[in-house]
Coordinates of C-alpha atoms and ligand atoms in Angstrom, one line a residue:
X28 CA 53.9 86.3 109.4
X29 CA 56.7 85.2 111.7
X30 CA 59.1 87.4 109.9
X31 CA 56.8 90.3 110.0
X32 CA 56.4 89.8 113.8
X33 CA 60.1 90.2 114.1
X34 CA 60.1 93.4 112.1
X35 CA 57.0 94.8 113.7
X36 CA 59.2 97.0 115.9
X37 CA 60.0 99.1 112.7
X38 CA 56.4 100.2 112.4
X39 CA 53.0 98.9 113.6
X40 CA 50.3 101.1 112.1
X41 CA 49.1 98.4 109.7
X42 CA 50.2 95.3 108.0
X43 CA 49.6 93.3 104.9
X44 CA 50.7 90.3 102.8
X45 CA 50.4 89.2 99.2
X46 CA 50.9 85.7 97.8
X47 CA 51.4 84.7 94.2
X48 CA 49.7 81.4 93.3
X49 CA 49.1 79.8 89.9
X50 CA 45.6 81.0 90.3
X51 CA 46.7 84.7 90.5
X52 CA 47.6 87.2 93.1
X53 CA 45.8 87.3 96.5
X54 CA 46.3 89.7 99.4
X55 CA 45.1 90.8 102.8
X56 CA 45.8 94.0 104.7
X57 CA 44.6 95.5 107.9
X58 CA 45.0 98.7 109.9
X59 CA 46.5 98.3 113.4
X60 CA 49.0 95.8 114.8
X61 CA 49.9 92.6 113.2
X62 CA 47.4 90.7 115.3
X63 CA 44.6 92.3 113.3
X64 CA 46.0 90.8 110.2
X65 CA 46.6 87.4 111.8
X66 CA 42.9 87.4 112.9
X67 CA 41.8 88.3 109.4
X68 CA 43.9 85.6 107.9
X69 CA 42.6 83.0 110.3
X70 CA 39.0 83.9 109.3
X71 CA 39.9 84.0 105.5
X72 CA 43.2 82.1 104.9
X73 CA 45.2 82.9 101.8
X74 CA 46.0 80.0 99.5
X75 CA 49.3 78.2 99.8
X76 CA 52.0 79.8 97.7
X77 CA 55.8 79.6 97.2
X78 CA 56.4 83.4 96.9
X79 CA 55.0 86.1 99.1
X80 CA 55.7 89.6 100.3
X81 CA 54.6 91.2 103.6
X82 CA 54.9 94.6 105.3
X83 CA 54.4 96.4 108.6
X84 CA 53.9 100.1 108.2
X85 CA 54.8 103.3 109.9
X86 CA 52.6 105.9 108.3
X87 CA 54.1 108.8 106.5
X88 CA 51.7 109.6 103.6
X89 CA 48.1 108.9 104.5
X90 CA 46.8 107.7 107.9
X91 CA 47.0 104.1 109.2
X92 CA 43.9 102.6 107.4
X93 CA 43.2 99.3 105.6
X94 CA 43.4 101.1 102.3
X95 CA 46.7 102.8 103.0
X96 CA 48.3 99.6 104.3
X97 CA 50.7 97.8 102.0
X98 CA 50.8 95.9 99.7
X99 CA 49.5 98.2 97.0
X100 CA 48.0 96.6 94.0
X101 CA 48.2 97.6 90.3
X102 CA 45.0 98.5 88.5
X103 CA 44.9 95.2 86.7
X104 CA 45.2 93.3 90.0
X105 CA 48.3 91.5 88.8
X106 CA 51.1 93.2 90.7
X107 CA 51.6 93.7 94.5
X108 CA 54.2 96.1 95.9
X109 CA 55.4 97.1 99.3
X110 CA 57.6 100.0 100.2
X111 CA 59.7 101.5 103.0
X112 CA 60.9 105.1 102.8
X113 CA 59.4 108.2 101.1
X114 CA 59.1 108.8 97.3
X115 CA 59.8 112.5 97.2
X116 CA 58.5 113.2 93.7
X117 CA 55.3 111.1 94.1
X118 CA 53.0 114.1 93.5
X119 CA 54.4 114.8 90.1
X120 CA 54.4 111.1 89.2
X121 CA 50.8 110.7 90.5
X122 CA 49.7 113.7 88.3
X123 CA 51.3 112.0 85.3
X124 CA 49.7 108.7 86.0
X125 CA 46.3 110.3 86.7
X126 CA 46.6 112.1 83.3
X127 CA 47.0 108.7 81.8
X128 CA 43.7 107.5 83.4
X129 CA 45.1 105.7 86.4
X130 CA 42.9 106.1 89.5
X131 CA 44.3 105.9 93.0
X132 CA 42.7 104.2 95.9
X133 CA 45.1 105.3 98.7
X134 CA 46.7 108.5 99.9
X135 CA 50.2 106.9 99.8
X136 CA 53.3 107.6 97.8
X137 CA 53.7 103.8 97.5
X138 CA 50.7 103.3 95.2
X139 CA 52.5 105.4 92.6
X140 CA 55.3 102.9 92.5
X141 CA 52.9 100.0 92.2
X142 CA 51.3 101.5 89.1
X143 CA 54.6 102.5 87.6
X144 CA 56.2 99.0 88.0
X145 CA 53.1 97.4 86.6
X146 CA 53.0 99.7 83.6
X147 CA 56.8 99.1 83.0
X148 CA 56.2 95.3 83.3
X149 CA 53.4 95.5 80.7
X150 CA 55.8 97.3 78.4
X151 CA 59.0 95.3 79.0
X152 CA 57.6 91.9 80.0
X153 CA 60.3 91.5 82.6
X154 CA 59.8 92.2 86.3
X155 CA 63.5 92.9 87.1
X156 CA 63.8 95.3 84.1
X157 CA 60.5 97.0 85.1
X158 CA 61.8 97.5 88.7
X159 CA 65.1 98.9 87.4
X160 CA 63.3 101.3 85.0
X161 CA 61.1 102.6 87.8
X162 CA 63.9 103.2 90.3
X163 CA 65.4 105.6 87.7
X164 CA 62.4 107.9 87.9
X165 CA 61.8 107.7 91.6
X166 CA 63.4 110.3 93.9
X167 CA 63.9 110.0 97.7
X168 CA 64.3 106.9 99.8
X169 CA 62.9 103.5 99.1
X170 CA 63.1 99.8 99.5
X171 CA 60.6 98.3 97.1
X172 CA 59.5 94.6 96.8
X173 CA 57.2 93.4 94.1
X174 CA 55.5 90.2 93.0
X175 CA 53.6 89.6 89.8
X176 CA 50.8 87.1 88.9
X177 CA 52.8 86.0 85.8
X178 CA 55.9 85.1 87.9
X179 CA 54.6 82.9 90.7
X180 CA 58.1 82.0 92.1
X181 CA 59.8 85.3 91.9
X182 CA 60.2 88.4 94.2
X183 CA 62.0 91.5 92.9
X184 CA 63.4 94.2 95.2
X185 CA 65.3 97.4 94.9
X186 CA 66.8 99.9 97.4
X187 CA 68.0 103.5 97.7
X188 CA 68.7 105.1 101.0
X189 CA 66.7 102.5 102.8
X190 CA 67.8 99.0 103.9
X191 CA 67.3 95.6 102.2
X192 CA 69.2 92.4 102.9
X193 CA 69.1 89.0 101.4
X194 CA 68.8 85.8 103.4
X195 CA 70.3 82.7 101.7
X196 CA 68.4 79.5 102.5
X197 CA 68.5 76.0 101.1
X198 CA 65.8 75.8 98.4
X199 CA 64.5 79.1 99.7
X200 CA 65.6 82.7 99.8
X201 CA 64.5 85.8 101.6
X202 CA 64.5 89.5 101.5
X203 CA 64.1 91.6 104.6
X204 CA 64.6 95.2 105.9
X205 CA 66.9 93.5 108.4
X206 CA 68.1 90.1 109.1
X207 CA 65.6 89.6 112.0
X208 CA 63.0 88.9 109.2
X209 CA 64.6 85.6 108.3
X210 CA 66.9 84.8 111.3
X211 CA 64.9 81.6 112.2
X212 CA 65.5 80.3 108.7
X213 CA 69.1 81.3 107.9
X214 CA 72.1 83.2 109.3
X215 CA 73.7 83.5 105.9
X216 CA 73.1 86.9 104.3
X217 CA 74.0 89.3 101.6
X218 CA 74.3 93.1 101.8
X219 CA 72.7 95.1 99.0
X220 CA 74.3 98.3 97.9
X221 CA 72.7 101.6 96.9
X222 CA 70.5 101.5 93.8
X223 CA 70.8 97.8 93.4
X224 CA 68.0 95.6 92.1
X225 CA 67.7 92.0 93.3
X226 CA 65.7 89.1 91.9
X227 CA 65.1 86.0 94.0
X228 CA 63.6 82.7 93.4
X229 CA 63.7 79.6 95.7
X230 CA 67.1 78.6 94.1
X231 CA 68.7 81.8 92.8
X232 CA 69.6 85.3 93.8
X233 CA 70.6 87.8 91.1
X234 CA 71.7 91.3 91.8
X235 CA 72.3 94.1 89.3
X236 CA 73.4 97.7 89.8
X237 CA 71.6 100.8 88.6
X238 CA 73.1 100.4 85.1
X239 CA 71.8 96.8 84.9
X240 CA 75.3 95.2 85.3
X241 CA 75.5 92.1 87.5
X242 CA 77.2 92.7 90.9
X243 CA 78.5 90.3 93.5
X244 CA 77.0 91.4 96.9
X245 CA 79.1 91.2 100.1
X246 CA 78.2 88.1 102.1
X247 CA 78.1 88.0 105.9
X248 CA 77.0 85.7 108.6
X249 CA 74.6 86.9 111.3
X250 CA 76.2 86.5 114.7
X251 CA 73.0 86.1 116.8
X252 CA 70.1 83.7 116.6
X253 CA 66.4 83.8 116.9
X254 CA 66.4 83.1 120.6
X255 CA 68.2 86.4 121.1
X256 CA 65.2 88.2 119.7
X257 CA 62.5 86.5 121.7
X258 CA 61.4 87.6 125.1
X259 CA 63.1 84.8 127.1
X260 CA 60.5 84.6 129.8
X261 CA 60.1 88.3 130.4
X262 CA 56.8 90.1 130.0
X263 CA 58.1 92.5 127.4
X264 CA 61.1 92.9 125.2
X265 CA 62.0 96.0 127.1
X266 CA 62.1 94.1 130.4
X267 CA 64.3 91.5 128.8
X268 CA 66.6 94.1 127.3
X269 CA 67.0 95.9 130.6
X270 CA 68.2 92.5 132.0
X271 CA 70.5 92.0 129.0
X272 CA 72.5 95.1 129.9
X273 CA 75.3 93.5 131.9
X274 CA 76.0 91.2 129.0
X275 CA 75.6 94.0 126.4
X276 CA 78.4 95.9 128.2
X277 CA 80.6 92.9 128.8
X278 CA 80.2 91.8 125.1
X279 CA 81.1 95.3 123.9
X280 CA 84.2 95.3 126.0
X281 CA 85.2 91.8 124.9
X282 CA 88.4 91.4 122.9
X283 CA 89.1 95.1 122.7
X284 CA 92.2 95.1 125.0
X285 CA 95.0 92.6 125.5
X286 CA 96.1 91.3 128.9
X287 CA 98.5 94.2 129.4
X288 CA 95.7 96.7 128.9
X289 CA 96.7 97.7 125.4
X290 CA 93.7 98.6 123.3
X291 CA 93.6 97.2 119.8
X292 CA 90.5 98.3 118.0
X293 CA 91.3 96.2 114.9
X294 CA 88.1 97.0 113.1
X295 CA 88.9 100.7 113.1
X296 CA 90.1 101.2 109.6
X297 CA 91.2 104.8 109.9
X298 CA 95.0 105.2 109.8
X299 CA 96.7 106.0 113.0
X300 CA 98.3 109.1 111.4
X301 CA 94.8 110.4 110.5
X302 CA 93.6 109.8 114.1
X303 CA 96.6 111.6 115.5
X304 CA 96.0 114.6 113.3
X305 CA 92.3 115.3 114.2
X306 CA 91.7 118.5 116.1
X307 CA 88.0 118.1 116.7
X308 CA 85.4 115.3 117.2
X309 CA 81.8 115.8 116.2
X310 CA 79.3 113.2 117.4
X311 CA 76.1 113.0 115.3
X312 CA 73.2 110.9 116.5
X313 CA 69.5 111.2 117.4
X314 CA 67.5 110.5 120.5
X315 CA 69.0 108.1 123.0
X316 CA 72.1 107.7 120.8
X317 CA 72.7 111.4 121.0
X318 CA 72.7 111.2 124.8
X319 CA 75.3 108.5 124.6
X320 CA 77.3 111.0 122.5
X321 CA 76.9 113.6 125.3
X322 CA 78.3 111.2 127.8
X323 CA 81.2 110.6 125.4
X324 CA 81.9 114.3 125.2
X325 CA 82.8 114.4 128.9
X326 CA 84.9 111.3 128.8
X327 CA 86.8 112.0 125.5
X328 CA 87.5 115.7 126.3
X329 CA 88.8 114.7 129.7
X330 CA 90.9 111.8 128.5
X331 CA 92.1 113.1 125.1
X332 CA 92.0 116.9 125.4
X333 CA 90.2 117.0 122.0
X334 CA 87.1 119.3 121.7
X335 CA 84.0 117.2 121.2
X336 CA 80.8 118.6 119.9
X337 CA 77.5 116.7 120.0
X338 CA 75.0 117.5 117.3
X339 CA 71.5 116.1 116.6
X340 CA 72.0 114.5 113.2
X341 CA 68.9 116.2 111.7
X342 CA 70.3 119.6 112.6
X343 CA 73.8 118.9 111.4
X344 CA 73.8 119.4 107.7
X345 CA 71.3 122.2 107.7
X346 CA 73.5 124.6 109.7
X347 CA 76.6 124.5 107.5
X348 CA 78.8 122.9 110.2
X349 CA 82.5 123.6 110.2
X350 CA 84.0 120.2 109.7
X351 CA 86.9 119.2 107.5
X352 CA 89.6 116.6 107.1
X353 CA 90.9 117.3 110.6
X354 CA 87.5 116.5 112.1
X355 CA 86.6 113.0 113.2
X356 CA 82.8 112.6 112.9
X357 CA 81.4 109.8 115.1
X358 CA 78.0 108.6 114.1
X359 CA 76.2 106.7 116.8
X360 CA 73.2 104.5 116.0
X361 CA 71.6 101.3 117.3
X362 CA 69.9 100.5 114.0
X363 CA 72.4 101.9 111.6
X364 CA 69.4 102.9 109.6
X365 CA 68.3 106.2 111.1
X366 CA 67.8 108.4 108.0
X367 CA 68.7 111.6 109.7
X368 CA 72.0 110.1 110.8
X369 CA 72.7 108.6 107.4
X370 CA 72.2 112.0 105.7
X371 CA 74.5 113.6 108.3
X372 CA 77.2 111.0 107.6
X373 CA 77.0 111.7 103.9
X374 CA 77.3 115.4 104.5
X375 CA 80.3 115.0 106.8
X376 CA 82.1 112.8 104.2
X377 CA 81.4 115.4 101.5
X378 CA 83.2 117.9 103.7
X379 CA 86.3 115.6 103.8
X380 CA 85.8 114.4 107.4
X381 CA 86.5 110.8 108.3
X382 CA 83.4 109.1 109.7
X383 CA 83.5 106.5 112.4
X384 CA 80.3 104.6 113.1
X385 CA 79.3 103.2 116.5
X386 CA 76.5 100.9 115.5
X387 CA 74.7 97.8 116.8
X388 CA 73.3 96.3 113.6
X389 CA 75.6 94.5 111.2
X390 CA 74.9 94.9 107.5
X391 CA 73.1 98.2 108.1
X392 CA 73.6 101.4 106.1
X393 CA 75.6 103.6 108.4
X394 CA 78.6 101.3 108.9
X395 CA 78.6 100.7 105.1
X396 CA 78.8 104.3 104.3
X397 CA 81.3 105.2 107.0
X398 CA 85.1 105.0 106.9
X399 CA 85.3 102.8 110.0
X400 CA 83.0 101.1 112.4
X401 CA 83.2 100.1 116.1
X402 CA 80.3 97.7 116.6
X403 CA 78.5 97.6 119.9
X404 CA 77.6 94.0 120.8
X405 CA 74.3 94.5 122.5
X406 CA 72.5 91.9 120.4
X407 CA 69.2 92.6 118.7
X408 CA 67.2 95.4 120.4
X409 CA 63.5 95.0 119.7
X410 CA 61.7 97.3 122.1
X411 CA 61.2 100.8 120.7
X412 CA 62.7 102.4 123.8
X413 CA 66.5 101.9 123.6
X414 CA 68.1 100.5 126.8
X415 CA 70.9 98.0 126.3
X416 CA 72.0 99.7 123.1
X417 CA 72.5 102.9 125.1
X418 CA 74.8 101.3 127.6
X419 CA 76.7 99.5 124.8
X420 CA 77.1 102.8 122.9
X421 CA 78.4 104.6 126.0
X422 CA 80.8 101.6 126.5
X423 CA 82.0 101.8 122.9
X424 CA 82.6 105.6 123.3
X425 CA 84.7 105.0 126.4
X426 CA 86.8 102.5 124.4
X427 CA 87.2 105.0 121.6
X428 CA 88.2 107.7 124.0
X429 CA 90.8 105.5 125.7
X430 CA 92.1 104.3 122.3
X431 CA 92.6 107.9 121.1
X432 CA 94.3 108.8 124.4
X433 CA 96.6 105.8 124.0
X434 CA 97.4 106.6 120.3
X435 CA 97.9 110.3 120.9
X436 CA 99.8 109.9 124.1
X437 CA 97.4 111.8 126.3
X438 CA 97.4 109.2 129.1
X439 CA 99.9 106.9 130.6
X440 CA 99.4 103.2 130.0
X441 CA 98.8 102.5 133.6
X442 CA 96.0 105.2 133.7
X443 CA 94.3 103.5 130.7
X444 CA 94.8 100.1 132.4
X445 CA 93.1 101.3 135.6
X446 CA 90.1 102.7 133.7
X447 CA 89.8 99.4 131.7
X448 CA 89.8 97.6 135.0
X449 CA 87.0 99.7 136.3
X450 CA 85.1 99.2 133.0
X451 CA 85.5 95.4 133.4
X452 CA 83.7 95.7 136.8
X453 CA 80.7 97.5 135.3
X454 CA 78.7 94.5 134.1
X455 CA 78.5 93.2 137.7
X456 CA 77.6 96.7 139.0
X457 CA 74.9 97.0 136.4
X458 CA 73.6 93.6 137.5
X459 CA 73.4 94.8 141.1
X460 CA 71.2 97.8 140.0
X461 CA 69.0 95.5 138.0
X462 CA 68.7 93.1 141.0
X463 CA 67.2 96.0 143.0
X464 CA 64.4 96.5 140.4
X465 CA 61.6 95.8 142.9
X466 CA 62.2 99.0 144.9
X467 CA 62.1 101.0 141.7
X468 CA 59.0 99.2 140.4
X469 CA 57.1 99.8 143.7
X470 CA 57.8 103.5 143.5
X471 CA 56.8 103.6 139.8
X472 CA 53.5 101.9 140.4
X473 CA 52.7 104.3 143.2
X474 CA 53.3 107.2 140.8
X475 CA 51.1 106.0 137.9
X476 CA 48.9 109.1 138.1
X477 CA 51.8 111.6 137.9
X478 CA 51.3 114.1 135.1
X479 CA 54.7 115.7 135.1
X480 CA 58.2 114.5 136.2
X481 CA 61.4 116.4 136.2
X482 CA 64.9 115.0 136.0
X483 CA 68.1 116.9 137.1
X484 CA 71.7 116.1 136.6
X485 CA 75.1 117.7 136.4
X486 CA 78.1 116.8 134.3
X487 CA 77.5 113.2 133.0
X488 CA 74.4 113.2 135.1
X489 CA 72.9 115.7 132.7
X490 CA 72.5 113.4 129.7
X491 CA 71.4 110.7 132.1
X492 CA 68.6 113.1 133.3
X493 CA 67.6 113.7 129.7
X494 CA 67.5 110.0 128.9
X495 CA 65.4 109.4 132.0
X496 CA 62.9 112.0 130.8
X497 CA 62.9 110.6 127.2
X498 CA 62.1 107.1 128.5
X499 CA 59.2 108.4 130.5
X500 CA 57.8 110.5 127.7
X501 CA 58.0 107.8 125.0
X502 CA 56.7 104.9 127.2
X503 CA 54.3 106.5 129.7
X504 CA 53.2 109.5 127.7
X505 CA 53.9 111.7 130.7
X506 CA 55.3 115.2 130.4
X507 CA 58.9 114.9 131.5
X508 CA 61.9 117.2 131.2
X509 CA 65.6 116.6 131.9
X510 CA 67.6 119.7 133.0
X511 CA 71.2 120.5 133.8
X512 CA 70.8 121.0 137.6
X513 CA 72.6 124.3 137.5
X514 CA 70.1 125.7 134.9
X515 CA 67.3 125.2 137.4
X516 CA 67.5 128.7 138.9
X517 CA 67.5 130.3 135.4
X518 CA 63.9 129.4 134.8
X519 CA 62.8 125.7 135.2
X520 CA 62.5 126.0 139.0
X521 CA 59.3 127.9 138.4
X522 CA 57.8 124.5 137.4
X523 CA 58.3 123.1 140.9
X524 CA 55.2 123.1 143.1
X525 CA 53.9 121.0 146.0
X526 CA 54.6 117.3 145.4
X527 CA 56.2 117.7 142.0
X528 CA 58.3 114.6 141.5
X529 CA 61.9 115.4 140.8
X530 CA 64.5 112.8 140.0
X531 CA 68.1 113.9 140.8
X532 CA 71.2 112.0 139.6
X533 CA 73.8 112.6 142.3
X534 CA 77.4 112.3 141.3
X535 CA 79.9 110.4 143.4
X536 CA 81.1 112.2 146.5
X537 CA 84.5 110.8 145.7
X538 CA 84.6 112.5 142.3
X539 CA 85.2 116.0 141.0
X540 CA 85.6 118.8 143.5
X541 CA 82.4 120.5 144.3
X542 CA 80.3 118.5 141.9
X543 CA 78.6 116.4 144.6
X544 CA 78.0 119.4 146.9
X545 CA 76.5 121.5 144.1
X546 CA 73.9 118.8 143.3
X547 CA 73.1 118.4 147.0
X548 CA 72.3 122.1 147.0
X549 CA 70.1 121.7 144.0
X550 CA 68.1 118.9 145.7
X551 CA 67.6 121.3 148.7
X552 CA 66.4 124.1 146.3
X553 CA 63.6 122.0 144.8
X554 CA 62.7 120.4 148.1
X555 CA 62.3 123.8 149.7
X556 CA 59.7 124.5 147.0
X557 CA 57.7 121.4 147.8
X558 CA 59.2 118.9 145.4
X559 CA 59.1 115.2 146.1
X560 CA 62.7 114.1 145.5
X561 CA 63.7 110.8 144.1
X562 CA 67.5 110.5 144.3
X563 CA 69.9 108.2 142.6
X564 CA 73.0 108.1 144.7
X565 CA 76.0 105.9 145.4
X566 CA 76.0 103.3 148.2
X567 CA 77.4 105.0 151.3
X568 CA 76.5 108.5 150.2
X569 CA 74.7 109.5 153.4
X570 CA 74.8 113.2 152.6
X571 CA 71.7 112.8 150.3
X572 CA 69.5 111.2 153.0
X573 CA 68.2 114.3 154.7
X574 CA 66.9 115.7 151.4
X575 CA 65.6 112.7 149.6
X576 CA 62.1 111.3 149.8
X577 CA 63.3 108.1 148.1
X578 CA 66.9 107.0 147.4
X579 CA 67.8 104.5 144.7
X580 CA 71.3 103.2 145.4
X581 CA 73.9 102.4 142.8
X582 CA 77.3 100.9 143.4
X583 CA 80.3 103.2 143.9
X584 CA 81.7 104.0 140.4
X585 CA 84.2 106.5 139.0
X586 CA 82.3 109.7 137.9
X587 CA 82.8 109.3 134.2
X588 CA 81.5 105.7 134.2
X589 CA 78.6 106.4 136.4
X590 CA 76.0 106.8 133.6
X591 CA 76.2 103.0 133.0
X592 CA 74.6 102.4 136.4
X593 CA 72.6 105.6 137.1
X594 CA 70.4 105.3 134.0
X595 CA 69.2 101.8 134.9
X596 CA 66.7 102.8 137.6
X597 CA 65.3 105.4 135.3
X598 CA 64.7 102.8 132.5
X599 CA 63.0 100.4 135.0
X600 CA 60.9 103.3 136.4
X601 CA 59.6 104.3 133.0
X602 CA 59.0 100.7 132.0
X603 CA 57.0 99.9 135.1
X604 CA 55.0 103.1 135.2
X605 CA 53.9 102.6 131.6
X606 CA 53.0 99.0 132.4
X607 CA 51.0 100.1 135.4
X608 CA 49.1 102.5 133.1
X609 CA 48.3 99.5 130.9
X610 CA 50.4 100.8 128.0
X611 CA 52.2 98.8 125.4
X612 CA 55.8 99.1 126.5
X613 CA 57.4 97.6 123.5
X614 CA 55.5 99.5 120.9
X615 CA 54.5 102.9 122.2
X616 CA 52.1 105.0 120.2
X617 CA 53.3 107.0 117.2
X618 CA 56.8 105.6 117.3
X619 CA 58.9 103.2 115.2
X620 CA 62.1 101.5 116.3
X621 CA 64.1 102.7 113.3
X622 CA 63.2 106.1 112.0
X623 CA 64.0 105.5 108.3
X624 CA 62.5 108.7 107.0
X625 CA 63.9 112.3 107.5
Ligands
LIG9 O1 68.7 103.4 115.8 P1 69.2 104.7 116.3 O2 70.1 104.5 117.5 O3 69.9 105.6 115.3 O4 67.9 105.5 116.8 C1 68.0 106.8 117.3 C2 66.7 107.2 118.0 O5 65.6 107.2 117.1 C3 66.4 106.3 119.2 O6 67.5 106.3 120.1 C4 65.1 106.8 119.9 O7 65.3 108.0 120.5 C5 64.7 105.7 120.9 N1 63.3 105.4 120.7 C6 64.8 106.1 122.3 O8 64.4 105.2 123.2

């Protein structure tokens, strides 16, 4: 249950557990959050056992009901199975099983796998062999775990296109969709590859490939501990993660440049000659990670003079993108398990492109399937709404841009050094914005009945505006839109009526020519139409004052680095407004932390 609580961020529609005891298989499952299952187990405890499986679900096939919750049980009541992912050919398999007289209790694709593994076990008499045989007929994405009443000390797992890691304990072993499941027991872990089948007991871990041959999985040590994944005195994980941001940025910068300001991204295993030869960068990502990519576009194009395209990962492979061996594809993902991004990575590599992953989660699929990885060091992010991972992703993108500029000779060493110096100041500046949270929280509470909020930004302020709108949508369920401020007059300004709240991200007055003045004009345009303007502006920028109903101040920062401070008030605003509405900030409705289905 403790492991499930740590994984609940992946899905929280329902939960279930099954234990194998000498007296047979017992299970419990409940719709709703894990607490519903906990309550049920307190009322009717399961017997003690030495092997168990558990699952929290994010519904794909069949609604979030007790019956559709995992585990799914074979018709003879001897096998329990849990599943992440989508079995794409489940309808055909279900028809075949139904023709053989199997009746189904749930609407899930998973139940098909439970019946298939049970049938294979009854034929083969071996749970590992049964699992292997079934993976050969399944299509799509899956992590499967099964226990059988005949094998009280054994759990068998398999994975394809969906994560599964092994935790190595002493006299105990674990399987989890990510290391958070077992981090309080062990930091020693094994990565499982595509189509591998794993069998664990208390004392052994055996892994085979899709042909049944033994394989030696790659071992790794988890570099964070359980305390990093608990709330640390904050009311919510999101609150904690907002406060973690100065450290997330500092840790991501750590060790990436020597004292003389020379960047050495040692983990970047793509040869220098390949990096010199690229003529285009395509960033693929989803949601908040894609907004980090949009910030990267401004910085990398400016510093390296390489064209950068940013594409939502789920659109990428369906539009026949023009990428080849001269394209560097940068896949950004907090979890490293976003299925849309994984599929885009595969497509890019099939076209001959090198893929560089910017990922927060060690041992996840995207870095494993990429040519190189630049890890962000944000620590575990648990709240569904991404905050510290976003800042760490932007930071990693800056490092990548500066590294490419150094390698390709686009910038002088002293120019790179001076930007690195500015970057080193960012953790303190972010801290100052976080320290001013009460002002933002007061305003957020006063706006808890808002029904629509607009966000405007130009240049790097544009992705910040979109991120501010996304945070408000996903946490407070309020209609929110982020616009490029210049686009306003081409249509969106029609939305502005009396008292419409409009956030405006104002660029530094010391930055690019005209940029600041243009945004000031945009504030005036919306204000003239009755908008209530909430302005994020640099300390000392007095030009905004006549046109702002509220000003949230951020420290003076070079234009390209400003997203690292400007987005923070927007995160705090969404978090507080959702809290004021009584909503669950860490687990908003309909969402999951990692979207592991396409
Ligand atoms: O794990 P990833 O970074 O690949 O996730 C991508 C998006 O699903 C994620 O950023 C999502 O948009 C967040 N809920 C936003 O707060």
